[in-house]
Coordinates of N, CA and C in Angstrom, one line a residue:
X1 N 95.0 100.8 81.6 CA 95.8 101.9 81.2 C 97.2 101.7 81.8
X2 N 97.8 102.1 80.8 CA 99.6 101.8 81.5 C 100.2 103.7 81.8
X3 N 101.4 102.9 81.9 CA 102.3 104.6 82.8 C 102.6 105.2 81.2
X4 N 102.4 104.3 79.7 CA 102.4 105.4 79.1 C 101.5 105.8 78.4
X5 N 100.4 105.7 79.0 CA 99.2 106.2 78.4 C 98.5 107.8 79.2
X6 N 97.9 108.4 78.6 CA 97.3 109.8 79.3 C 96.7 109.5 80.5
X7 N 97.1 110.8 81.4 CA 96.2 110.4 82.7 C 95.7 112.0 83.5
X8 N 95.4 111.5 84.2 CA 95.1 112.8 85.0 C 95.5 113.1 85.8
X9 N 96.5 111.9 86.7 CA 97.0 111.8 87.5 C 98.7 112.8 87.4
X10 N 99.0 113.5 88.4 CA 99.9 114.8 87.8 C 101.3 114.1 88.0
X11 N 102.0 114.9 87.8 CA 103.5 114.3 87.1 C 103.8 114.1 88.8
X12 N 103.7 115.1 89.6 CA 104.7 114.5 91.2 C 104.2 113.8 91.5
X13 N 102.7 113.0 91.7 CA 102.1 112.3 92.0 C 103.2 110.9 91.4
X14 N 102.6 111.2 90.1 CA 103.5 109.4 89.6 C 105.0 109.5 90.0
X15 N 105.9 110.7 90.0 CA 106.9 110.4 90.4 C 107.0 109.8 92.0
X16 N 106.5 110.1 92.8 CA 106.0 109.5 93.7 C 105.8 108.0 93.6
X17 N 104.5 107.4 93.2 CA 104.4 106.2 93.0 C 105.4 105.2 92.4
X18 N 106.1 106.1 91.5 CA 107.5 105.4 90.4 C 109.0 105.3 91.7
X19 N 109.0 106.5 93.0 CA 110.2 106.3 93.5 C 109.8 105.4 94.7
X20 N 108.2 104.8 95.1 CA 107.9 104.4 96.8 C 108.4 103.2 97.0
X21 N 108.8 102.8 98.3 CA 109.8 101.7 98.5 C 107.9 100.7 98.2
X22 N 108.0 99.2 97.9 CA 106.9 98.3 98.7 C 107.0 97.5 98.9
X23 N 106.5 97.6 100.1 CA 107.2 96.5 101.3 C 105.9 95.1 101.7
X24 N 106.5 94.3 101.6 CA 105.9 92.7 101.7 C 106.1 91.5 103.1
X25 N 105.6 91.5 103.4 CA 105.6 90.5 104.1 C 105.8 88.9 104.1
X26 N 106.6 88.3 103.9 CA 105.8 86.9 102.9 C 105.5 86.0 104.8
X27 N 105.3 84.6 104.0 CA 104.9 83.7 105.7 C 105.4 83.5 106.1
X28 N 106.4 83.9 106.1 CA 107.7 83.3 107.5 C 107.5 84.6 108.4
X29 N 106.8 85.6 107.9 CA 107.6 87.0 108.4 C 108.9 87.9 107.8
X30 N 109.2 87.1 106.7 CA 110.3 87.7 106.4 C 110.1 89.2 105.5
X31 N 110.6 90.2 105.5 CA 109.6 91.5 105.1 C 111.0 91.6 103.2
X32 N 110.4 92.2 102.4 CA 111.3 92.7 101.0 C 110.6 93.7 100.7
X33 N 111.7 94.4 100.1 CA 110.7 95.4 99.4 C 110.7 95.8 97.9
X34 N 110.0 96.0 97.2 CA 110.0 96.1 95.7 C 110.4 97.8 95.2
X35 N 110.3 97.4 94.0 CA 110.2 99.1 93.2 C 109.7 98.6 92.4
X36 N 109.3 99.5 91.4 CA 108.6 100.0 90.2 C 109.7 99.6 88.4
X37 N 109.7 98.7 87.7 CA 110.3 98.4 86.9 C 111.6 97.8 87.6
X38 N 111.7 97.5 88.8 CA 112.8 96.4 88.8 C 112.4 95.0 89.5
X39 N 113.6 94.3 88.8 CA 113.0 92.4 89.0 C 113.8 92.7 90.9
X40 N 112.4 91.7 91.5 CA 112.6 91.4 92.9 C 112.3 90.0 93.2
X41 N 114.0 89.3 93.6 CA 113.8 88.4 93.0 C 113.4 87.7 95.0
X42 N 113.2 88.5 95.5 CA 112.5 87.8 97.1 C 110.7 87.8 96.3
X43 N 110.5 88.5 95.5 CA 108.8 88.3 95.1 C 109.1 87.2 94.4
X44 N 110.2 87.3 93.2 CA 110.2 85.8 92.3 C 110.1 84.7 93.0
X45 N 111.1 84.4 94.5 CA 111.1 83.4 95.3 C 109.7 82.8 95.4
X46 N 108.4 83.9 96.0 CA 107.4 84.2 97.1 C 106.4 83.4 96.0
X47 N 106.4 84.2 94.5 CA 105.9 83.6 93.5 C 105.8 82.4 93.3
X48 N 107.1 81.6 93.4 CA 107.5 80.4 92.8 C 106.7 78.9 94.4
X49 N 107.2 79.8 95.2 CA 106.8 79.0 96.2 C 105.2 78.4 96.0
X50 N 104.7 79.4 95.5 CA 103.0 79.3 95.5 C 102.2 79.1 94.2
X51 N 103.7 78.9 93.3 CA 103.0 78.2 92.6 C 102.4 79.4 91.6
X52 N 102.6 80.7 91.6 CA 102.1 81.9 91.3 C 102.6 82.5 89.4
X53 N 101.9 82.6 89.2 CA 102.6 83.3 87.7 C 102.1 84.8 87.5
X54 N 101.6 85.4 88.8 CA 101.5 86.6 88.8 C 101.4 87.7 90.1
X55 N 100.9 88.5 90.1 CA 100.5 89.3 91.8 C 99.7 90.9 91.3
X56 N 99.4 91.3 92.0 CA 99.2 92.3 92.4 C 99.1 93.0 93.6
X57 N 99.8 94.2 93.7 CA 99.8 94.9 94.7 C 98.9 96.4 94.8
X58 N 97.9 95.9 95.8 CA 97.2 97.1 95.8 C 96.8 97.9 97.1
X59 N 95.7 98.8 97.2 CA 95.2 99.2 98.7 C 94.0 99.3 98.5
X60 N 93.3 100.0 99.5 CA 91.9 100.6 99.0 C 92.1 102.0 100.3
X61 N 93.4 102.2 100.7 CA 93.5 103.4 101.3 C 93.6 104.7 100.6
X62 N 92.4 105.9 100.8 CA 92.7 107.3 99.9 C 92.7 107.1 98.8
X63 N 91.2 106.9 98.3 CA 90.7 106.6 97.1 C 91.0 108.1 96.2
X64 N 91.4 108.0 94.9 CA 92.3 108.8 94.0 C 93.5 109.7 94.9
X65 N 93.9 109.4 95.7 CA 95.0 110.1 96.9 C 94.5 111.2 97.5
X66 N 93.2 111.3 97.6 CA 92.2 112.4 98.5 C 92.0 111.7 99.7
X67 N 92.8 112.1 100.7 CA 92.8 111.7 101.9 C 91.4 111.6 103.0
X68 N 91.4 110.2 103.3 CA 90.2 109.8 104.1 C 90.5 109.4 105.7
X69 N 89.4 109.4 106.3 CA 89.8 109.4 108.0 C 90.3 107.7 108.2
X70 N 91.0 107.6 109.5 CA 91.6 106.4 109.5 C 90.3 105.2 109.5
X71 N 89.5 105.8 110.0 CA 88.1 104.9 110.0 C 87.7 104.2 108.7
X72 N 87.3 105.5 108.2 CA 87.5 104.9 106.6 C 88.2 104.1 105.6
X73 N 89.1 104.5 106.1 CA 90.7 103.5 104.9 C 90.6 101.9 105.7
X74 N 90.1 102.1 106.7 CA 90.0 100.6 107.5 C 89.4 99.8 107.4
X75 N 88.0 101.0 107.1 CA 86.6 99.9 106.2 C 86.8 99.7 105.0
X76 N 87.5 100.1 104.6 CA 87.4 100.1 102.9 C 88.8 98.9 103.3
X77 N 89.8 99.0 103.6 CA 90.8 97.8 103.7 C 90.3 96.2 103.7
X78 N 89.7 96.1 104.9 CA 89.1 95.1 105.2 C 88.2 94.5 104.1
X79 N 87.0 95.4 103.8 CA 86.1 95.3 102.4 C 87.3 94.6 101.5
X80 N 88.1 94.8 101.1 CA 89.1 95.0 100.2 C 89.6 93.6 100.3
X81 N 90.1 93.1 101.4 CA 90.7 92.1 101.9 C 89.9 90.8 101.9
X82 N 88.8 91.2 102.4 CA 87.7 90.1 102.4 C 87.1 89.6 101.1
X83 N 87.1 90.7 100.3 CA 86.7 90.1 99.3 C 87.7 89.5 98.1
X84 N 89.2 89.6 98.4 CA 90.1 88.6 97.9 C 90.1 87.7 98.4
X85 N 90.3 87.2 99.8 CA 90.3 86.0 100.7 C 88.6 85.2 100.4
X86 N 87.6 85.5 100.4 CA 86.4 85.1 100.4 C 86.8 84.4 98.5
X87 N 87.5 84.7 97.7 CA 87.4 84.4 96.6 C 88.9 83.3 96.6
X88 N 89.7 82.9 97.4 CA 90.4 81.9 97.9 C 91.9 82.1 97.4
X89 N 91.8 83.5 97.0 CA 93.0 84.1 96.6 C 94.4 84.1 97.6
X90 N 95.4 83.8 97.8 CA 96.9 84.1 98.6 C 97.2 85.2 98.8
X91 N 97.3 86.3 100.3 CA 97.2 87.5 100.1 C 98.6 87.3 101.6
X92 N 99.1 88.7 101.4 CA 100.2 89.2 101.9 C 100.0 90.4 102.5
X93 N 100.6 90.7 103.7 CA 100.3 92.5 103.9 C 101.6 92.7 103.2
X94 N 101.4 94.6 103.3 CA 102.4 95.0 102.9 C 102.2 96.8 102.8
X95 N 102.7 97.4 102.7 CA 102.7 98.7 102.5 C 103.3 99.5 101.7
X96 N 102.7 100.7 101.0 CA 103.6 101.5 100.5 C 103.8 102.7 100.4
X97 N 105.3 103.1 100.5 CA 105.9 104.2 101.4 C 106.7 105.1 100.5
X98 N 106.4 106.5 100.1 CA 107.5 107.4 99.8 C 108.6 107.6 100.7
X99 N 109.8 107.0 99.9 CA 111.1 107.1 100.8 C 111.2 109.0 101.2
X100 N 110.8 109.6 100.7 CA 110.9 110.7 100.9 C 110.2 111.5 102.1
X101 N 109.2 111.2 102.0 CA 108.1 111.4 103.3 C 107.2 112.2 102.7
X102 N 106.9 112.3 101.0 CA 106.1 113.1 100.9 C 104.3 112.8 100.5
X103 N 104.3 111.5 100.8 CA 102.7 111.1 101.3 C 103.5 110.0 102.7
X104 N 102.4 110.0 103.8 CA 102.9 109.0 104.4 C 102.1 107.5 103.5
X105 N 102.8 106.6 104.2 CA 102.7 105.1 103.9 C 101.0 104.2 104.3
X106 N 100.9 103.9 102.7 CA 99.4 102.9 103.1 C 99.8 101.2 103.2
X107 N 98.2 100.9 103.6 CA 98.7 99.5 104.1 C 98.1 98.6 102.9
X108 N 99.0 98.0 102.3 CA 98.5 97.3 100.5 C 98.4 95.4 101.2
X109 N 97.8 95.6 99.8 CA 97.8 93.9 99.8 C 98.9 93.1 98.7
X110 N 99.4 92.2 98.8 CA 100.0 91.7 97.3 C 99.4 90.2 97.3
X111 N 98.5 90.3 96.3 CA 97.4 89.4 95.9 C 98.0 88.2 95.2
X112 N 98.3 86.7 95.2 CA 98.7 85.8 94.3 C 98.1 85.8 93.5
X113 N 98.4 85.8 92.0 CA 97.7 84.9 90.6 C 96.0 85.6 90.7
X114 N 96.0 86.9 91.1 CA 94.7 87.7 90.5 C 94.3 87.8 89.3
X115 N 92.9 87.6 88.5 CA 93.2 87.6 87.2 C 93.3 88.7 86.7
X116 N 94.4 89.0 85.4 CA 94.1 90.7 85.0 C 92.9 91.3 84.8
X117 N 91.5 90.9 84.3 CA 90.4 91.9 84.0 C 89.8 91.8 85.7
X118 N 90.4 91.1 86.6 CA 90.0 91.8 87.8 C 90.9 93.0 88.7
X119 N 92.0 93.2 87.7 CA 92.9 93.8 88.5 C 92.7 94.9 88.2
X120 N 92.0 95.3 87.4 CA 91.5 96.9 86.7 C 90.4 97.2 87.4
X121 N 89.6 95.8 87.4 CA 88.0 96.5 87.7 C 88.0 96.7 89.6
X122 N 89.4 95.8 90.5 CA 89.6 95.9 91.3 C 89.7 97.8 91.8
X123 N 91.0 98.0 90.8 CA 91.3 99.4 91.7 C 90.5 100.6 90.8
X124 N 89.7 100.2 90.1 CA 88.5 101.1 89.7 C 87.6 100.8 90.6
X125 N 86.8 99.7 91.2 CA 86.2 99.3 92.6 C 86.5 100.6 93.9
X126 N 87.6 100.7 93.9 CA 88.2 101.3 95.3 C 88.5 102.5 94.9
X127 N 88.5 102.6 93.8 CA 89.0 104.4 93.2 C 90.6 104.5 93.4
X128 N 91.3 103.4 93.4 CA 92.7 103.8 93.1 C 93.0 104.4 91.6
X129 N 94.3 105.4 91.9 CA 95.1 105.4 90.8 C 95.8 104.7 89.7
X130 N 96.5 103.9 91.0 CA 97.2 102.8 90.1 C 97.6 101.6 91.1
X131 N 98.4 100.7 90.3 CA 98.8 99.6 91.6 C 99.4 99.4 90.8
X132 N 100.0 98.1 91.5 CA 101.5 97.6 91.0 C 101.0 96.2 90.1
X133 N 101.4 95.4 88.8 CA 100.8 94.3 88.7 C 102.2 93.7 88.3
X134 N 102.4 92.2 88.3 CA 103.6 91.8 88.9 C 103.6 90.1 87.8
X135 N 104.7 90.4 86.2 CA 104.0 88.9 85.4 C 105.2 87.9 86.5
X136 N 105.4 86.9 85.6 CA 106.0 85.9 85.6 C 107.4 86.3 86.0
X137 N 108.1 87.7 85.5 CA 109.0 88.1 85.7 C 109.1 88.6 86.7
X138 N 108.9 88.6 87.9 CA 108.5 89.3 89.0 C 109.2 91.1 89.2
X139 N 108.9 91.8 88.3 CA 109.1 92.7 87.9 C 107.9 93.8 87.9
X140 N 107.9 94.5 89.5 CA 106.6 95.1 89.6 C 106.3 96.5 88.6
X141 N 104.9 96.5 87.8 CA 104.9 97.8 87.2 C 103.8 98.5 87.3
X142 N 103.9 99.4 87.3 CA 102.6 100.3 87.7 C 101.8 100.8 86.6
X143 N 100.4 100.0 86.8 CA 99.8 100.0 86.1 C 98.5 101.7 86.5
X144 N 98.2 102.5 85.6 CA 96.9 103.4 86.0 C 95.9 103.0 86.2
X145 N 94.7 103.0 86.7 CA 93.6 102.9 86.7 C 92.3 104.2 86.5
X146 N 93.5 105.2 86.0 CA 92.6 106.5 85.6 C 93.4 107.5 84.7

């Protein structure tokens, strides 16, 4: 499902997701942050270095944005993480944060060269809304998942 397709998900919500800074880590330490429909060309770099022709950015914190205890978002993170890494994937921390303050900030992953029919069934897995999916153009866009 894309951002122009029906959702259920309510208009402040996505404007939310459409204005949140997301913030990356790459291996040096060096931190960038992305948006939603614009080219970032510190991810194009991060991409190119690894050889990448794609990404995704996701969580498995506050499954449909129904808030869970820190315990939970931790187990589910980890689950999350382990099972990209266990599958020999390139993974990044990173977070993402309404500049505004009006959800606080989760802790995401940005995944190298994930394949797309796993990037759906991924944030249906964890009950996300949406994540970010990232082509060749390093140009993050938010894709729905509901």
């Amino acid at each position: 499902m894309s951002i122009t397709e029906s959702t259920t998900i309510s208009p402040e919500l996505l404007a939310i997701y459409r204005a949140s800074d997301y913030r990356v880590t790459d291996e040096e330490g060096r931190a960038f942050v992305m948006h939603v429909d614009e080219p970032s060309p510190m991810l194009g770099a991060l991409m190119a270095r690894h050889g990448a022709r794609g990404a995704v950015f996701v969580s498995a914190y506050n499954p449909a944005s129904e808030p869970r205890t820190e315990a939970e978002n931790q187990a589910a993170q980890a689950r999350l993480e382990q099972e990209i890494v266990a599958q020999g994937y390139c993974v990044f921390a990173g977070v993402g944060e309404d500049p505004d303050g009006g959800c606080p900030g989760e802790p995401c992953l940005l995944v190298l060269d994930w394949p797309w029919e796993k990037v759906l069934a991924l944030g249906q897995t964890y009950g996300q809304n949406a994540l970010l999916w990232v082509g060749t153009d390093a140009v993050p866009r938010l894709i729905l998942t509901r």
